[in-house]
CSV table of N, CA, C and O and ligand atoms in Angstrom, one decimal:
chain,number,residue,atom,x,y,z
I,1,UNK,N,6.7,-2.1,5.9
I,1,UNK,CA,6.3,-2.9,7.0
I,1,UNK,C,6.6,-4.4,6.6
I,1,UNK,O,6.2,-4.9,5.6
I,2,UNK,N,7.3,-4.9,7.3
I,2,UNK,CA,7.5,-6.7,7.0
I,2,UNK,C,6.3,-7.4,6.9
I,2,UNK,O,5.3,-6.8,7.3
I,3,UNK,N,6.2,-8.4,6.5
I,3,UNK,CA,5.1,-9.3,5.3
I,3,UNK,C,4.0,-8.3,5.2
I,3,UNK,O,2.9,-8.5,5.8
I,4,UNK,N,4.3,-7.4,4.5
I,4,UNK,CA,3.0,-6.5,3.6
I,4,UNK,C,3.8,-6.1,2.5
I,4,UNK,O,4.9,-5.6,2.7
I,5,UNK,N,3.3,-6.2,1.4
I,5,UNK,CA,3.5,-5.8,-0.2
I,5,UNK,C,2.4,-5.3,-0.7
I,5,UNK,O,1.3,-5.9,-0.5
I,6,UNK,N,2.8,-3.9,-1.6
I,6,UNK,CA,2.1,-3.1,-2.1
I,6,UNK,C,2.4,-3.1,-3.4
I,6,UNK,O,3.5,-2.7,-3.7
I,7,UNK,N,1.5,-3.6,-4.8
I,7,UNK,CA,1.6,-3.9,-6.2
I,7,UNK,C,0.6,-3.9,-6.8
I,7,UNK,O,-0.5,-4.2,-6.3
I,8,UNK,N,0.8,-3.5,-8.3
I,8,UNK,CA,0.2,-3.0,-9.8
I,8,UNK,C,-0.5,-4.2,-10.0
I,8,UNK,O,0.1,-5.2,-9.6
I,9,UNK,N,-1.6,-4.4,-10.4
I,9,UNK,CA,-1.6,-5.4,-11.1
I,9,UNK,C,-2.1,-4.9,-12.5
I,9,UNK,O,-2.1,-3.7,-12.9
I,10,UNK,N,-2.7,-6.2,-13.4
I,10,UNK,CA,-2.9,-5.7,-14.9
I,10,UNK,C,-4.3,-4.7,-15.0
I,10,UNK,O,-4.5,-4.2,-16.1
I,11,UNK,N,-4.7,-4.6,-14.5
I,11,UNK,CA,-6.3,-3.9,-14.0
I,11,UNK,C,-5.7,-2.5,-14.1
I,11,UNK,O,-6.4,-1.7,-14.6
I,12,UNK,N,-4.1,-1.9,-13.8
I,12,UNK,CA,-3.6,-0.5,-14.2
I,12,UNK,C,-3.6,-0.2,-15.5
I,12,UNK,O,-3.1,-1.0,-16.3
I,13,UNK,N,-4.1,1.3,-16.2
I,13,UNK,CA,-4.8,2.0,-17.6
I,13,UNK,C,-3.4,2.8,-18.0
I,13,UNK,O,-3.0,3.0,-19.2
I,14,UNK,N,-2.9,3.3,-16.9
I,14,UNK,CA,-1.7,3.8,-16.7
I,14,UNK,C,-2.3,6.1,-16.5
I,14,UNK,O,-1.6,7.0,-16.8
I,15,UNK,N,-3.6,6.1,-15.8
I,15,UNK,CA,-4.3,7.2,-16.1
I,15,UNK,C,-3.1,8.5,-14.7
I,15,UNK,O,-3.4,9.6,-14.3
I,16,UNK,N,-2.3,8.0,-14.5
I,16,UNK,CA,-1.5,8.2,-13.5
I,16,UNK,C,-2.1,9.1,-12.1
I,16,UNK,O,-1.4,9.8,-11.3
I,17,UNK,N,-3.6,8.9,-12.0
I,17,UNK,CA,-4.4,10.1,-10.6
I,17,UNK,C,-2.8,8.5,-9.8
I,17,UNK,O,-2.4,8.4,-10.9
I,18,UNK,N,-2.3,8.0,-9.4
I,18,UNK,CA,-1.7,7.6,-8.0
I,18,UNK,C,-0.4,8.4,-8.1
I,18,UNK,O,0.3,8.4,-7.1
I,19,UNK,N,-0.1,8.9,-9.0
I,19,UNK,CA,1.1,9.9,-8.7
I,19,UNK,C,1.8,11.0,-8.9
I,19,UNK,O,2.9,11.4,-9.2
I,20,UNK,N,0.0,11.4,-8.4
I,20,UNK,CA,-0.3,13.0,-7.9
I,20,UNK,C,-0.6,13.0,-7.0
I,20,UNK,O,-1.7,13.0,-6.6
I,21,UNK,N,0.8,13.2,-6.2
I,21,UNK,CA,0.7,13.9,-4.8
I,21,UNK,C,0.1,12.8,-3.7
I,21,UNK,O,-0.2,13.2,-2.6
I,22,UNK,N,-0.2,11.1,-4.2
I,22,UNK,CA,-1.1,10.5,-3.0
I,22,UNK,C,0.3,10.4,-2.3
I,22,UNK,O,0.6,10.9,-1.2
I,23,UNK,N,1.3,9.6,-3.0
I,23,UNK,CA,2.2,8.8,-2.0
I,23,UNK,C,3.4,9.7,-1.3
I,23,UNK,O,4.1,10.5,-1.9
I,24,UNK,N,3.6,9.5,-0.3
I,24,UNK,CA,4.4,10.4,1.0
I,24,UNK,C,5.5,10.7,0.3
I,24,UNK,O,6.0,11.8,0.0
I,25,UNK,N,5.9,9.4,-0.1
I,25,UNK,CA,7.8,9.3,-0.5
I,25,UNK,C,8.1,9.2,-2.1
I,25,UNK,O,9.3,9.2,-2.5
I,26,UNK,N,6.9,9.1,-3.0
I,26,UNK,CA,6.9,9.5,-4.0
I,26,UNK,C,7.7,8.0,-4.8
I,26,UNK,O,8.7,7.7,-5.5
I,27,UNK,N,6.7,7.5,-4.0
I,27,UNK,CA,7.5,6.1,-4.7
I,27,UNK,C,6.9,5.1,-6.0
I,27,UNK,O,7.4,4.0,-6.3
I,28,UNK,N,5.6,6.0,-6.7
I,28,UNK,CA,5.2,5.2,-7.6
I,28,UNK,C,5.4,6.8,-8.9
I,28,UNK,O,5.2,8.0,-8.8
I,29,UNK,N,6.0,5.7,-10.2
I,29,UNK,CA,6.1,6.3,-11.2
I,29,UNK,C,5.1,5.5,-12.3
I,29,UNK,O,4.4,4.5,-12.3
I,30,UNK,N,5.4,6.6,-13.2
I,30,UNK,CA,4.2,5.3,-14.6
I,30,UNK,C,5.8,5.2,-15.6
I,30,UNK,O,6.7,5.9,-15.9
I,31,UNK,N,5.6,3.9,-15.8
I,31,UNK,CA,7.1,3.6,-16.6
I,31,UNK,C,6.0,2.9,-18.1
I,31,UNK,O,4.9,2.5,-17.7
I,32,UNK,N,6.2,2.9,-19.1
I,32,UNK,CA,5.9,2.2,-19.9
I,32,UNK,C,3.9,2.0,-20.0
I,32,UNK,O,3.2,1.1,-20.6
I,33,UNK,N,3.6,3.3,-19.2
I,33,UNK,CA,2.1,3.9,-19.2
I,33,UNK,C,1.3,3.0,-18.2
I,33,UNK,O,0.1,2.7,-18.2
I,34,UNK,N,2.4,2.6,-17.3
I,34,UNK,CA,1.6,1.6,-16.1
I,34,UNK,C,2.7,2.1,-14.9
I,34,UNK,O,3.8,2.4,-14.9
I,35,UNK,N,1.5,1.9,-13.7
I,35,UNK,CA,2.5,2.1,-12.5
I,35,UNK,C,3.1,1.4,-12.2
I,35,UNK,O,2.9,0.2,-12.4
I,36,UNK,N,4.3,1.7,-11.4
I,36,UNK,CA,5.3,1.3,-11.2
I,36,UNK,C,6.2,1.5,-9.6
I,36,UNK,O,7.2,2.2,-9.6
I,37,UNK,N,5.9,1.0,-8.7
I,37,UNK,CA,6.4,1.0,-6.7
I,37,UNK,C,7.6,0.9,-6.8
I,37,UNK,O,8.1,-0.1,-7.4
I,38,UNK,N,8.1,1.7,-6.3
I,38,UNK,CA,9.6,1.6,-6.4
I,38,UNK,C,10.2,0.9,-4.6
I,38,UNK,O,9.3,0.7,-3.8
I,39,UNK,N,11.2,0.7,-4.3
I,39,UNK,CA,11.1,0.4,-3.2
I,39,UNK,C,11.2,0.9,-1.7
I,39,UNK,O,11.3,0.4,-0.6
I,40,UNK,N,10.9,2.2,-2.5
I,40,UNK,CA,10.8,3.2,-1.6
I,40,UNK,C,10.0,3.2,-0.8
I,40,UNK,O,10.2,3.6,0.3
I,41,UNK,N,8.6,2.4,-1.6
I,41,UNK,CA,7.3,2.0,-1.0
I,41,UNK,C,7.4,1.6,0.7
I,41,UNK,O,8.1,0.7,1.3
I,42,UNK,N,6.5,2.4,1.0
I,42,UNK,CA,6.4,2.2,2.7
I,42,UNK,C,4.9,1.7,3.3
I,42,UNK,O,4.5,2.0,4.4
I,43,UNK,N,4.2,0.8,2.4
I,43,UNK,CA,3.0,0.2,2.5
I,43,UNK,C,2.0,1.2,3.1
I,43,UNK,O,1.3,0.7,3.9
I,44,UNK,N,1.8,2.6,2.9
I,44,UNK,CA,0.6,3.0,3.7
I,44,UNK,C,-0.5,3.0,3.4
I,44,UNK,O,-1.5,2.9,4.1
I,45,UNK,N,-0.5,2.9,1.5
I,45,UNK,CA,-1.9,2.1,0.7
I,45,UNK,C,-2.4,3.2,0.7
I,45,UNK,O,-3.4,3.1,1.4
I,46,UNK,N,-2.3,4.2,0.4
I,46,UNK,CA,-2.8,5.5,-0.1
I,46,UNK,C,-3.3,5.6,-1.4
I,46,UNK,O,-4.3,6.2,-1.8
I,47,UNK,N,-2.3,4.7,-2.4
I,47,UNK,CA,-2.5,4.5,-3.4
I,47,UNK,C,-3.7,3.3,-4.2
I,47,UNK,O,-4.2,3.2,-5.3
I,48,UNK,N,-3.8,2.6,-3.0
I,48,UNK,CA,-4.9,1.5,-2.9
I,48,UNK,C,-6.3,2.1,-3.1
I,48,UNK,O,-7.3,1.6,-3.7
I,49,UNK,N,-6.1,3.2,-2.3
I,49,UNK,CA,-7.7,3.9,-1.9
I,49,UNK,C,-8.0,5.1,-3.1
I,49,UNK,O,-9.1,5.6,-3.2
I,50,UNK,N,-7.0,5.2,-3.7
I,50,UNK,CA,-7.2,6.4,-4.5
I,50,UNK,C,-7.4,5.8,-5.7
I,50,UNK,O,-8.3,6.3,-6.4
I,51,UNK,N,-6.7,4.6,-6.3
I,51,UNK,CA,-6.7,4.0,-7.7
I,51,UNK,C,-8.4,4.0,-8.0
I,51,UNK,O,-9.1,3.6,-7.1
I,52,UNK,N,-8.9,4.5,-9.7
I,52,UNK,CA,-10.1,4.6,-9.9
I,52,UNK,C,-10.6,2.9,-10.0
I,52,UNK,O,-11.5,2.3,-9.6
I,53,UNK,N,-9.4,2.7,-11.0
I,53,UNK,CA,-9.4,1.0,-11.9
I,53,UNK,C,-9.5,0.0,-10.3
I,53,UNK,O,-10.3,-1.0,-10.4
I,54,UNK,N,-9.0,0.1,-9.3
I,54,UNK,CA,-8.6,-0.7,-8.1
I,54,UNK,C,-7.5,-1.6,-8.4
I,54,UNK,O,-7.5,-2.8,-8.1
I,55,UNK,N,-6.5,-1.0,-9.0
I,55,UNK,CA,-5.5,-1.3,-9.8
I,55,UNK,C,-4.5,-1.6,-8.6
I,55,UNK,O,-3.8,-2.6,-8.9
I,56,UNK,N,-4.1,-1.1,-7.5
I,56,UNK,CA,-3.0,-1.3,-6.7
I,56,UNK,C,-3.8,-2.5,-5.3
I,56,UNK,O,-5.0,-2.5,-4.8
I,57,UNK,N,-3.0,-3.0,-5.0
I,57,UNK,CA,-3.5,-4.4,-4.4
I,57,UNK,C,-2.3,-4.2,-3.0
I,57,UNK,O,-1.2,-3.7,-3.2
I,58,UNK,N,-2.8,-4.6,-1.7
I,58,UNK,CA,-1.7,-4.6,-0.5
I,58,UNK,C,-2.0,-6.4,0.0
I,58,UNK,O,-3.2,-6.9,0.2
I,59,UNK,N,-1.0,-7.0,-0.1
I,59,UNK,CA,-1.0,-8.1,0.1
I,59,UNK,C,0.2,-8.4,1.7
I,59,UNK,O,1.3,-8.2,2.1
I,60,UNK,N,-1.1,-9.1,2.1
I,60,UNK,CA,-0.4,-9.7,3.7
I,60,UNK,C,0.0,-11.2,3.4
I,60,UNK,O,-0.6,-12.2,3.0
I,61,UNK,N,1.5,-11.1,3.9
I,61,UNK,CA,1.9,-12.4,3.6
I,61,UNK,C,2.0,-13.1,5.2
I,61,UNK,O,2.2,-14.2,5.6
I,62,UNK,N,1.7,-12.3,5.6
I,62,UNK,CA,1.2,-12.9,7.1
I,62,UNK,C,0.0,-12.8,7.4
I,62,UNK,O,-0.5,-11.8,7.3
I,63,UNK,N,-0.5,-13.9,7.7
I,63,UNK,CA,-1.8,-13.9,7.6
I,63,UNK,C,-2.3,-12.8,8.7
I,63,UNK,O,-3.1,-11.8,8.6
I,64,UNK,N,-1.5,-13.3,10.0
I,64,UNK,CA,-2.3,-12.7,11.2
I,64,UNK,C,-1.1,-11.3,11.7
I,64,UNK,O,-0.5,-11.0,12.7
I,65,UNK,N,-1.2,-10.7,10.4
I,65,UNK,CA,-0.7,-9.7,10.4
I,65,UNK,C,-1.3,-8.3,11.0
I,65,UNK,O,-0.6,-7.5,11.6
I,66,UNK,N,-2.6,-8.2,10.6
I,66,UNK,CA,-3.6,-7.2,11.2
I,66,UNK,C,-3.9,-7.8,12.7
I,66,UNK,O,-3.9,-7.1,13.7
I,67,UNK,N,-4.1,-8.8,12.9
I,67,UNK,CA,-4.7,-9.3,14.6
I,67,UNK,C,-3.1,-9.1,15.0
I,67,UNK,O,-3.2,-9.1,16.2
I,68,UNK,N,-1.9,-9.0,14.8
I,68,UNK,CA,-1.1,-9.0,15.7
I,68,UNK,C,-0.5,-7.7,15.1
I,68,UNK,O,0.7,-7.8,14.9
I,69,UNK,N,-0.9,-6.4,14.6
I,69,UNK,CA,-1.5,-5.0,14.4
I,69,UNK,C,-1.9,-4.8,15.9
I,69,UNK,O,-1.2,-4.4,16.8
I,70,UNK,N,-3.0,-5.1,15.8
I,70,UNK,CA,-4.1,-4.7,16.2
I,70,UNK,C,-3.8,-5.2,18.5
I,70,UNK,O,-4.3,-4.6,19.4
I,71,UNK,N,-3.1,-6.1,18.4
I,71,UNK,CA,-2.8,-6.5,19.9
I,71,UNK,C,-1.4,-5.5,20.4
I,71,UNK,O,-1.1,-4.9,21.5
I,72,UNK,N,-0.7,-5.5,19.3
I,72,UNK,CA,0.7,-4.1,19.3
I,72,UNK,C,0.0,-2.6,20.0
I,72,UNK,O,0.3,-1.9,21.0
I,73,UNK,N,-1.0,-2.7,19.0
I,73,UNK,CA,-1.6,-1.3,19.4
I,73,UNK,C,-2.5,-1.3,21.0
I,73,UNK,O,-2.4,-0.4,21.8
I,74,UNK,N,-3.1,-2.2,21.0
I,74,UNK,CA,-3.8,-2.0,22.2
I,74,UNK,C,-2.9,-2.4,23.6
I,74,UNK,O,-3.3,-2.2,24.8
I,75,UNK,N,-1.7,-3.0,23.2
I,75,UNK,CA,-0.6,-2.8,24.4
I,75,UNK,C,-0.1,-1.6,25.2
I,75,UNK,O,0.3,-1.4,26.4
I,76,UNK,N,-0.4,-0.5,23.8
I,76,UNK,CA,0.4,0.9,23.7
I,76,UNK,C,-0.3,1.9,24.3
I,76,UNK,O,0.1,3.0,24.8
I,77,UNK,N,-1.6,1.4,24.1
I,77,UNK,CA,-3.1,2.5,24.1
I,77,UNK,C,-3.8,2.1,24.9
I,77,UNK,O,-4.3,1.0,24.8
I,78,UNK,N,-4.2,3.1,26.1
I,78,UNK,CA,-5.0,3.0,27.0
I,78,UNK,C,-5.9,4.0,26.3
I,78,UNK,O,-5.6,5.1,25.9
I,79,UNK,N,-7.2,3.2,26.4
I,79,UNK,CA,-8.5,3.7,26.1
I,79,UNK,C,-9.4,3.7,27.4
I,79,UNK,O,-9.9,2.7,27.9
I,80,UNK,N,-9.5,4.9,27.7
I,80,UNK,CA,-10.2,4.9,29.0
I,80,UNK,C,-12.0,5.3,29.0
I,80,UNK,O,-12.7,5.3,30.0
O,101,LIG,S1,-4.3,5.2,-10.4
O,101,LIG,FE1,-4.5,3.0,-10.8
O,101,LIG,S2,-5.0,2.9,-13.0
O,101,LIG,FE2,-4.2,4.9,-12.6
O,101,LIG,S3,-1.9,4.7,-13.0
O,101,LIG,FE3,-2.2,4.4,-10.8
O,101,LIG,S4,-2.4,2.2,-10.6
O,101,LIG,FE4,-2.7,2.6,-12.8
């Protein structure tokens, strides 16, 4: 997704539960006993929610990235 990035930070043990089976495209390896996003990465943050340490971080480089999420969708979606 444009301005969203998904990354390791030093808080990773390298205990690898994020790449067993969470991510779709199989885009995180453990390289040097720490994970590692390849760019395969398709931001769905699967790997965010599963990390025990809270080791993988999703960063909005747009701020009003979720509020213009969030107006995309409600264009699309009639909720009756
Ligand atoms: S689940 Fe978290 S601590 Fe474990 S390898 Fe993945 S990023 Fe590192």
């Amino acid at each position: 997704m444009p301005g969203v990035k998904v990354q390791v930070t030093e808080k990773c043990i390298g205990c690898g539960t994020c790449i067993k089976g969470v991510c779709f495209v199989n885009a995180i390896d453990l390289i040097n006993n720490k994970a590692f996003i390849s760019n395969e990465c398709r931001e769905y943050g699967r790997c965010v929610e599963i990390c025990p340490q809270k080791a993988i971080e999703i960063l909005f480089e747009d701020v009003n990235y979720v509020k213009k999420s969030i107006e995309e969708i409600d264009n699309i979606i009639d909720i009756a």
